[in-house]
Coordinates of C-alpha atoms in Angstrom, one line a residue:
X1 CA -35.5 27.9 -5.1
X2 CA -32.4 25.6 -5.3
X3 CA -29.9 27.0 -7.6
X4 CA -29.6 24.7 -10.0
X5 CA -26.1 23.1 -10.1
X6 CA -24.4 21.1 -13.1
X7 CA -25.6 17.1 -12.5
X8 CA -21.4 16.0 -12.5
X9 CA -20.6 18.8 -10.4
X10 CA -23.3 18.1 -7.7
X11 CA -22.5 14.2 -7.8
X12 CA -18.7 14.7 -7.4
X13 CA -19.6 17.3 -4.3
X14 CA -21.1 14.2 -2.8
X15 CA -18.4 11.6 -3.8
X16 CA -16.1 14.2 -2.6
X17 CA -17.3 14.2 1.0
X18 CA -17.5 10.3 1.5
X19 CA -13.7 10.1 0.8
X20 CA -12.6 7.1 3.0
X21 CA -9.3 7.9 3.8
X22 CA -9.9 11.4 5.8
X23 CA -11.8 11.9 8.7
X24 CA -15.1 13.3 8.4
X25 CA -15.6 17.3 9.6
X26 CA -16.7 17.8 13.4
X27 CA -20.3 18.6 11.9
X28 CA -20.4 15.2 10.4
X29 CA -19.4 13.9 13.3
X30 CA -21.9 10.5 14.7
X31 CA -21.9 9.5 18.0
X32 CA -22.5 5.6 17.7
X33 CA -21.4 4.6 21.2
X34 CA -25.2 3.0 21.7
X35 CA -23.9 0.6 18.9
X36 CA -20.5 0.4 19.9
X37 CA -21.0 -1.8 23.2
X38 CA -21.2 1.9 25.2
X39 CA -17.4 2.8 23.6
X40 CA -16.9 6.8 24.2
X41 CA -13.4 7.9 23.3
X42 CA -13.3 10.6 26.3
X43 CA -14.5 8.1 28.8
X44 CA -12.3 4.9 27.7
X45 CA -9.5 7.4 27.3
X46 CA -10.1 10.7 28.0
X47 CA -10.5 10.2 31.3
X48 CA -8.0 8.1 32.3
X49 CA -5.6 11.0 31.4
X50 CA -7.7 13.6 33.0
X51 CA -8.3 12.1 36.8
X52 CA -4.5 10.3 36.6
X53 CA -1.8 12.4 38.8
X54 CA 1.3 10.5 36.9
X55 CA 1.7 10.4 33.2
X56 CA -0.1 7.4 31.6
X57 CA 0.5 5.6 28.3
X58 CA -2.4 3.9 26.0
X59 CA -3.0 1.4 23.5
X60 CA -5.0 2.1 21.1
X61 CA -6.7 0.0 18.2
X62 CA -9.6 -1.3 15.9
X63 CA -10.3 -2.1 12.4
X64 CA -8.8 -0.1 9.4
X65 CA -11.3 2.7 8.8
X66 CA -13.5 1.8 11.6
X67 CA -13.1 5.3 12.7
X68 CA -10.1 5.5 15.3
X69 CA -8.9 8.8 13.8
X70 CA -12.4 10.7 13.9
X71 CA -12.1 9.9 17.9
X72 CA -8.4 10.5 18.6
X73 CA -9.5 14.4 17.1
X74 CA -12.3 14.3 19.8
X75 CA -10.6 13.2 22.2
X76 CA -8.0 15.9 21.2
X77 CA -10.5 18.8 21.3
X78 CA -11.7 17.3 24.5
X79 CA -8.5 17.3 26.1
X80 CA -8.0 21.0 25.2
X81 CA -11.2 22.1 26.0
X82 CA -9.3 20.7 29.7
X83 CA -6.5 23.0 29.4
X84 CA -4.0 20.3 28.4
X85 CA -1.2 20.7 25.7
X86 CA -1.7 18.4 23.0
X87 CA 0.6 17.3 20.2
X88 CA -1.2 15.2 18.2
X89 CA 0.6 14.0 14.5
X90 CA -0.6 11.0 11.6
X91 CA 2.9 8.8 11.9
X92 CA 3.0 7.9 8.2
X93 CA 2.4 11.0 7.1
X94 CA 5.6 12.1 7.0
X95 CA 7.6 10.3 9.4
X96 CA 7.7 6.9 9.4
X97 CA 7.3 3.9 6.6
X98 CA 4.6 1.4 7.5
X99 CA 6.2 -1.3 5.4
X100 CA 9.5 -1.2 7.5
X101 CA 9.0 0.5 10.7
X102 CA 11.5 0.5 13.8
X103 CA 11.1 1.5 17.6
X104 CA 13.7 4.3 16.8
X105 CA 11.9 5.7 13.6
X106 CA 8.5 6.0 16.8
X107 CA 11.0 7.7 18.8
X108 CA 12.4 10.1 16.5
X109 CA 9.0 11.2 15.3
X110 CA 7.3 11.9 18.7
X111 CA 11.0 13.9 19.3
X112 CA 10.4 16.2 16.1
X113 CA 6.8 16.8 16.9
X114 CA 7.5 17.8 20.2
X115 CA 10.2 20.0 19.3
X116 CA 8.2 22.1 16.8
X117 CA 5.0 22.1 18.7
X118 CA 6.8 23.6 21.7
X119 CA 10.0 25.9 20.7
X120 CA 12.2 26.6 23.6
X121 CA 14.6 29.4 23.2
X122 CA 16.5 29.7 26.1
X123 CA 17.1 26.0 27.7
X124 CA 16.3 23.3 25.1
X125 CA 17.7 19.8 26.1
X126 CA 17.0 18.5 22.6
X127 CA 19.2 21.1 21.0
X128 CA 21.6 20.6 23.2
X129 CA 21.4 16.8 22.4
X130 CA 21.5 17.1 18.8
X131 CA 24.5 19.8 19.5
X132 CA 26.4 17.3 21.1
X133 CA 25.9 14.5 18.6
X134 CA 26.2 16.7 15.5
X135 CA 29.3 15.5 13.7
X136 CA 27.7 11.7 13.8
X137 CA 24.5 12.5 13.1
X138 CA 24.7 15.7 10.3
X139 CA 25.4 12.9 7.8
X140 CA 21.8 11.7 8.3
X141 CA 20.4 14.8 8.4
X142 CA 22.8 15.2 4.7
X143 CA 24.1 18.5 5.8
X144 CA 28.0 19.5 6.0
X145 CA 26.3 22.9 7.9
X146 CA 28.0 23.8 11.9
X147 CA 25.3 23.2 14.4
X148 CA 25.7 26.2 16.0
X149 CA 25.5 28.2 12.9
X150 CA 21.9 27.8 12.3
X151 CA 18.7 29.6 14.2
X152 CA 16.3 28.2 16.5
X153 CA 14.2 27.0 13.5
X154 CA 17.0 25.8 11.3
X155 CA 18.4 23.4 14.3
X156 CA 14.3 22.7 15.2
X157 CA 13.9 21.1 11.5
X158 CA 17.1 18.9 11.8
X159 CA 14.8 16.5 13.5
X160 CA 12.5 16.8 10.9
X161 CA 15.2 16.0 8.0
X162 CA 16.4 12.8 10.0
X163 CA 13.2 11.5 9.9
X164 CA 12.9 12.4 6.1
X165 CA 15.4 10.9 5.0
X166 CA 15.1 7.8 7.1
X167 CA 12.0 7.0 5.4
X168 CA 13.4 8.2 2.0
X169 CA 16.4 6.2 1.9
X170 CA 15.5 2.3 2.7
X171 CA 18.8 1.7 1.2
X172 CA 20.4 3.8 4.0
X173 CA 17.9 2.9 6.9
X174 CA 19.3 0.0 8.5
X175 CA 22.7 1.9 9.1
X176 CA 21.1 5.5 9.9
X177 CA 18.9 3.3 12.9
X178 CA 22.2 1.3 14.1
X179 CA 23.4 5.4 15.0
X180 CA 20.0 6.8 16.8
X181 CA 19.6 3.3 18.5
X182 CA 23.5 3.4 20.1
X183 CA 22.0 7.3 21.0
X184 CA 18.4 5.8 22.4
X185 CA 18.8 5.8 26.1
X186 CA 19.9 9.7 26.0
X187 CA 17.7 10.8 23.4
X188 CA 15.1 9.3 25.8
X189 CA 16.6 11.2 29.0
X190 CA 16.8 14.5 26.8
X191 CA 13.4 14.1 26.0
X192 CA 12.0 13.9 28.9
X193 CA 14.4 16.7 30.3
X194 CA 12.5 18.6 27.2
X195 CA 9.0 18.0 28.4
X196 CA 10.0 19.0 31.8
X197 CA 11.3 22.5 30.7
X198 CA 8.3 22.6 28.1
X199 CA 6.0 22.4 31.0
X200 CA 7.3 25.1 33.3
X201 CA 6.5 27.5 29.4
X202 CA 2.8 26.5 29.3
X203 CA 0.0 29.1 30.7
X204 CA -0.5 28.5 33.9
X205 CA -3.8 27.1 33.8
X206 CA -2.0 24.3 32.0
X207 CA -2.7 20.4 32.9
X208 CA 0.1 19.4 30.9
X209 CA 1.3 17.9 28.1
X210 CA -0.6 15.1 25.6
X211 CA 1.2 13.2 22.7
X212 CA -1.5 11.3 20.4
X213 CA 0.2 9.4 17.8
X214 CA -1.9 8.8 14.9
X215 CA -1.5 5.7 12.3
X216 CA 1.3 3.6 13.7
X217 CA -1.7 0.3 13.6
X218 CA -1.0 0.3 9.6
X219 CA 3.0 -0.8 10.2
X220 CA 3.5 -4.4 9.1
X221 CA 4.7 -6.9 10.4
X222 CA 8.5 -7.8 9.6
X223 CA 10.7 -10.4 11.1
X224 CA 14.4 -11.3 10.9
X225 CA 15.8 -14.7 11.3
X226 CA 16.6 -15.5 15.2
X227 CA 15.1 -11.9 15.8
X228 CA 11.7 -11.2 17.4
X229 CA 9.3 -9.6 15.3
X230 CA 9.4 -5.2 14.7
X231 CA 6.1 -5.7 16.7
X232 CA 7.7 -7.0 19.8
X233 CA 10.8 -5.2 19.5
X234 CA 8.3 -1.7 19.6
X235 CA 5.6 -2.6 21.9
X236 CA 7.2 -5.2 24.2
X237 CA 11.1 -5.1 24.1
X238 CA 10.7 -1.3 24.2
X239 CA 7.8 -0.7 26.4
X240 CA 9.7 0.7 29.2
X241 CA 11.3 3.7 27.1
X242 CA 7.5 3.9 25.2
X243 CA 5.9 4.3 28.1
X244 CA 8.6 6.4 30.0
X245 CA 7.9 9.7 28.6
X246 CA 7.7 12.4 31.6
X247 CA 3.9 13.2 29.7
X248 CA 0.5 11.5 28.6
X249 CA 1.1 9.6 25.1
X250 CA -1.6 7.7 23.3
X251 CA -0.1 5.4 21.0
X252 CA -2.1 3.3 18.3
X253 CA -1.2 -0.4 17.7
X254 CA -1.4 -2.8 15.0
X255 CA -5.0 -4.4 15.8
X256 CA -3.4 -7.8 15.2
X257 CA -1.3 -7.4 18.4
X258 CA -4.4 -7.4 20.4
X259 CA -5.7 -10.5 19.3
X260 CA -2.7 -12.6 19.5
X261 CA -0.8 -14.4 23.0
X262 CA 1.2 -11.2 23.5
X263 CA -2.4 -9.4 24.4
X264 CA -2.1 -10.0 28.2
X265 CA 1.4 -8.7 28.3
X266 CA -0.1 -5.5 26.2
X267 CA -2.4 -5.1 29.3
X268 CA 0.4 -5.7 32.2
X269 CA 2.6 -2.8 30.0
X270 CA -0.5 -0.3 28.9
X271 CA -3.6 0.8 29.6
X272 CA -5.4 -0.9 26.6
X273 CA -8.6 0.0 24.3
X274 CA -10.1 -1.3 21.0
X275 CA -12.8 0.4 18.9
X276 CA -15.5 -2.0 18.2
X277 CA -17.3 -2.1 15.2
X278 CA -21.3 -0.1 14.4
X279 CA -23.8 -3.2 15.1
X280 CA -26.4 -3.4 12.5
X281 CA -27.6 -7.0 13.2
X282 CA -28.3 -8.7 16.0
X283 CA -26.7 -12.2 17.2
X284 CA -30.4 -13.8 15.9
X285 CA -29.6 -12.4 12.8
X286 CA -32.9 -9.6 12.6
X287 CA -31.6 -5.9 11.7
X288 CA -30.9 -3.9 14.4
X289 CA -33.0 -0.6 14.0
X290 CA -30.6 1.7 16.2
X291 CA -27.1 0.6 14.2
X292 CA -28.8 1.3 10.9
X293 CA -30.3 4.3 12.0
X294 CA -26.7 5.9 12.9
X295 CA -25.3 4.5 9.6
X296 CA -28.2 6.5 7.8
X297 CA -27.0 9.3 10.0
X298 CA -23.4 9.1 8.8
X299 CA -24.5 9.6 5.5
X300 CA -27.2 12.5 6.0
X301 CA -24.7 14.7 7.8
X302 CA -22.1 14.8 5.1
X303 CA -25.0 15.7 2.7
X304 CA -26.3 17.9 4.9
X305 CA -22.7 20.1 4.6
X306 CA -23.1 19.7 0.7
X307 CA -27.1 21.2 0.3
X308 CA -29.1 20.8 3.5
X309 CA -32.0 20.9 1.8
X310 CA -30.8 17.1 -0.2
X311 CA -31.9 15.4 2.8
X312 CA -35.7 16.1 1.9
X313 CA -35.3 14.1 -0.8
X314 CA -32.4 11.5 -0.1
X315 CA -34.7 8.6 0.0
X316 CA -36.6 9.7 -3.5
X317 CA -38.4 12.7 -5.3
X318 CA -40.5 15.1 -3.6
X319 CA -43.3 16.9 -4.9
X320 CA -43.6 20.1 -5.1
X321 CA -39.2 20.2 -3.8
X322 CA -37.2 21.4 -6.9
X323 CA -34.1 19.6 -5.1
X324 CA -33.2 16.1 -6.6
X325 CA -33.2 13.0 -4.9
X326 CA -30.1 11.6 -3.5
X327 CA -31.2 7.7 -3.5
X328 CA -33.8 6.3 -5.7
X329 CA -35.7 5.5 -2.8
X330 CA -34.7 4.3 1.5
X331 CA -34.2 0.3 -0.1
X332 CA -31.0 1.6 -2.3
X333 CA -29.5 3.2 0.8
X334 CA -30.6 0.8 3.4
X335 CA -29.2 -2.2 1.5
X336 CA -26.0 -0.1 1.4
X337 CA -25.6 0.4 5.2
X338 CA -26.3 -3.4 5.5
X339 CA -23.6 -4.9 3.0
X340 CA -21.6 -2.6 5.1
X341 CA -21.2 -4.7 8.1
X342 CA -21.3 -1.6 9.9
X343 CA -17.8 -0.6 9.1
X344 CA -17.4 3.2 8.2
X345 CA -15.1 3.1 5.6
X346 CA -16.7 0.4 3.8
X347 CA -20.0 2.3 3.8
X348 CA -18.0 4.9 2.0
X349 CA -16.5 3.1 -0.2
X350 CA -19.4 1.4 -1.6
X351 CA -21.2 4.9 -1.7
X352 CA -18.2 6.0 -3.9
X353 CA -18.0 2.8 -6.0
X354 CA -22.3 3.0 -6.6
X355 CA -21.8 7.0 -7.8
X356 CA -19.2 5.4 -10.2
X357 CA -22.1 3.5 -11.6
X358 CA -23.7 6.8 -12.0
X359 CA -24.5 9.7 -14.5
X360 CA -26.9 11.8 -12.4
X361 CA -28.7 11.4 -9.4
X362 CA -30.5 9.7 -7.7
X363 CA -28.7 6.5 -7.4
X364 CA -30.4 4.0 -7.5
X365 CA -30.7 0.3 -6.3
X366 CA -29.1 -1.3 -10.0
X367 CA -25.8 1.3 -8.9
X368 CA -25.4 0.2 -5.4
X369 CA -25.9 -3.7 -6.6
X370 CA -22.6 -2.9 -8.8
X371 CA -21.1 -1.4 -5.8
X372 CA -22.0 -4.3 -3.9
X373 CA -21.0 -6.8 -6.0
X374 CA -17.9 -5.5 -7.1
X375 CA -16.7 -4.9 -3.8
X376 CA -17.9 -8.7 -3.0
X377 CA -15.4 -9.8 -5.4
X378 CA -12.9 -8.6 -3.1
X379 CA -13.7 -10.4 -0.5
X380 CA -14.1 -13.6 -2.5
X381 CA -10.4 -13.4 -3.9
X382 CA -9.6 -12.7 0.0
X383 CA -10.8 -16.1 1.6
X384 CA -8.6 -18.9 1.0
X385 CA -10.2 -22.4 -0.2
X386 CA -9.8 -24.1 3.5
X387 CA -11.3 -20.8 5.4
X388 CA -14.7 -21.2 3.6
X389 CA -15.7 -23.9 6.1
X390 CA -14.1 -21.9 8.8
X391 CA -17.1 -19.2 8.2
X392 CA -19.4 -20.7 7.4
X393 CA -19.2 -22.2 11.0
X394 CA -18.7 -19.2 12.5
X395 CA -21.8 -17.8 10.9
X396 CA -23.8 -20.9 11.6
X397 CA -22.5 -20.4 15.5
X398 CA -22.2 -16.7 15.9
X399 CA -19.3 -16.4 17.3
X400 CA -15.9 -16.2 15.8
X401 CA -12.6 -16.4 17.3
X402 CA -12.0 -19.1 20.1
X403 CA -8.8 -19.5 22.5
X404 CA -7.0 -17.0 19.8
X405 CA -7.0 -19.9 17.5
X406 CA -5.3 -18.4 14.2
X407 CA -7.3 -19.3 11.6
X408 CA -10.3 -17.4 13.2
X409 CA -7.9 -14.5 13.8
X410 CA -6.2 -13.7 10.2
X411 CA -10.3 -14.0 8.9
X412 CA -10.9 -11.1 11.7
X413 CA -8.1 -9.6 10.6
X414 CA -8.7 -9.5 7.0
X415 CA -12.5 -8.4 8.2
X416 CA -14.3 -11.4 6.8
X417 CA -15.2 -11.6 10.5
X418 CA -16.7 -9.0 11.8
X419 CA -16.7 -8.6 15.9
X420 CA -19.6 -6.7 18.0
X421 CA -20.0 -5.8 21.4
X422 CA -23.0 -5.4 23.7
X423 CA -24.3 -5.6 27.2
X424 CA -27.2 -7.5 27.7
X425 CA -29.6 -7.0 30.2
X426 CA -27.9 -8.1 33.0
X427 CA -25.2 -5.5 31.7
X428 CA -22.8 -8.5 30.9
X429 CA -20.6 -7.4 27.9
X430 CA -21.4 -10.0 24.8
X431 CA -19.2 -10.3 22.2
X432 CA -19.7 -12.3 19.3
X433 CA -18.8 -12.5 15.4
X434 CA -20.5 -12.6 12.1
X435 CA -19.6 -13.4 8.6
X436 CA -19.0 -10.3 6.7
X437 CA -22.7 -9.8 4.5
X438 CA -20.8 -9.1 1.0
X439 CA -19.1 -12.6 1.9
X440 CA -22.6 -14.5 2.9
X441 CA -23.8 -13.7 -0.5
X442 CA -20.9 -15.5 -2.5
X443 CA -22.2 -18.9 -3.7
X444 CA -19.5 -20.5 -2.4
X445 CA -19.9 -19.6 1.3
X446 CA -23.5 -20.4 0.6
X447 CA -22.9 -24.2 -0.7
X448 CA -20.6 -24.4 2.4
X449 CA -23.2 -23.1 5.0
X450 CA -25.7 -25.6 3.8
X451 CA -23.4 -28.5 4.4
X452 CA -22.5 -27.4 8.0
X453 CA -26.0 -26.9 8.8
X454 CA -27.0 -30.3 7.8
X455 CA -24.8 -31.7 9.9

């Protein structure tokens, strides 16, 4: 029999495990690569690393909550499972700011990561960097303490406090970056002298040395009069030093740098890669069965590690099951993996939004139309008056950006165009773009898309 578990208790279990923000557990892991125009993390990138004699360096990018973490862990395991080293860190955890992010604060934090991952006692050219610049640089680190009077870990976590306090004091940053960008060049050199020595203190067996850096696609934008923008400054300007590390580095990027003019410089700098969105229509506009099906699956493996036994009765009651239904029937949840658009967070979100619309299970169809609607209000505030015409084309169409024109490109960005990929069956890759469902069902859009099509 099922124990019987308090209705709030069991529903917050289940909002619980669609948070949006973390990355599901290896068991509710999907592989949608059928959907994804044949994407696979370990052969887009995992292999690239694994068959290359000389260090590489990779771009990295997609959609907010598309799912690039969840792959960057697999591609992690997989890379271990291959007897490499990996360092792998979340940037804005604890290291950088998104809202005012600088090549040096990227530096810094791969520097502190690789330092504590990989403690060399004997010969460490890091220490004996940060040694050398102590009396200018123990201010940022807001210590009066002698160098040499700490231990290994107490001189370890100075790296650590610069790059505290350099996201803790925006007051303060402009003038702490002015003193680690005069130190770049040999910070750079020590580095790599680090990685060197940190080699030669791996097993044997070792292949050597990964650094995955998580999260730097959420920094923004920022640019100074006269100045190029923090984007160019860390991914063009500076591609020499980010891609002159003496070991493998994945690094994400801001998805808008891909689709701008600076993408084909991207390419000559970096081995580049984007995540493409779950399809769950097809360019005629009928469902497609396959995407659908793995957006189902993404939902009945994270109830399957609440109560395996839920996924009897996630589409409805079952007689004769003493379990309760998760859905009021497969309508309420299909409609949900629709409005979607095949984006994973979204799913989530609108999962968590319809149990807020929820005393006790199952939920039903009037609970996911509040989701749906509420979160279509979003996207309605989103679209400016003039871009209404602009999707509705697109929609009309099917395809979305052209030549990089920008209009097309901030509604990609903002995701009120979605982009899929496929081969066909000539095994051509297609890609094409849709209007984002919550945003085809706003009147508006609606009126619009009857005009164009008249015409």
């Amino acid at each position: 029999m099922f124990e019987v578990v308090v209705a709030l208790d069991l529903l917050s279990e289940i909002y619980s495990s669609f948070e949006p923000s973390q990355p599901p557990l290896k068991k509710a892991y999907v592989d949608c690569q059928d959907v994804r125009g044949d994407w696979e993390v370990i052969r887009e990138l995992g292999l690239k690393i694994r068959r290359s004699k000389q260090p590489t360096c990779q771009l990295y990018t997609g959609h907010r909550g598309v799912g690039k973490s969840t792959e960057l862990l697999r591609l992690k395991d997989y890379l271990e499972e291959q007897k490499y080293f990996v360092v792998y860190f979340a940037a804005d955890d604890e290291d950088i700011e998104p809202q005012d992010a600088d090549y040096a604060d990227i530096l810094l934090a791969c520097t502190r990561h690789l330092v504590e991952a990989i403690k060399l006692e004997q010969h460490n050219p890091l220490l004996n960097w940060m040694k050398d610049r102590w009396e200018s640089l123990k201010d940022i680190a807001l210590t009066e303490v002698a160098f040499d009077g700490l231990s290994l870990e107490g001189q370890i976590s100075q790296f650590a406090k610069i790059t505290t306090n350099l996201r803790a004091t925006p007051d303060k940053r402009r003038e702490l970056r002015q003193k680690i960008n005069a130190n770049t060049p040999s910070l750079v050199e020590a580095l790599n002298d680090f990685i060197k020595e940190a080699q030669k203190s791996l097993s044997a067996d070792s292949r050597g040395i990964v650094l995955i850096v998580d999260n730097l696609d959420r920094i923004v934008e920022t640019r100074e009069a006269g100045k190029p923008s923090n984007y160019d400054e860390i991914y063009l300007n500076r591609s020499e030093m980010l891609g002159g590390l003496a070991c493998h580095v994945v690094y994400t990027v801001p998805i808008a740098m891909m689709y701008s003019g600076r993408a084909s410089q991207l390419a000559n700098d970096y081995y580049t890669n984007v995540l493409p969105m779950i399809m769950i229509r097809n360019p005629d506009g009928t469902e497609n069965k396959l995407g659908l099906d793995k957006m189902r699956e993404l939902i009945c493996r994270r109830i399957d590690l609440i109560e395996p036994n839920l996924l009897q009765t996630l589409e409805g009651k079952v007689d004769g099951l003493d379990f309760p239904p998760v859905f009021d029937n497969g309508e309420t949840l299909k409609n949900l993996c629709l409005m979607s658009g095949g984006h994973v967070r979204t799913l989530m979100q609108l999962i968590q939004k319809a149990i807020d619309w929820t005393d006790e299970l199952p939920i039903t169809g009037k609970a996911a139309k509040r989701a749906i609607e509420e979160t279509r209000e979003t996207y309605q505030n989103t679209v400016r008056e003039t871009e209404w015409e602009i999707l509705a084309r697109a929609c009309h169409l099917k395809q979305g950006y052209i030549n990089n024109d920008v209009d097309h490109l901030r509604l990609l960005l903002k995701r009120c165009l979605l982009e899929y990929r496929y081969y066909d069956q000539n095994d051509n890759l297609q890609i094409w773009c849709n209007v984002h469902p919550l945003i085809e069902g706003i009147p508006r859009f609606q009126d619009v898309l009857t005009k164009v099509r008249a015409l």
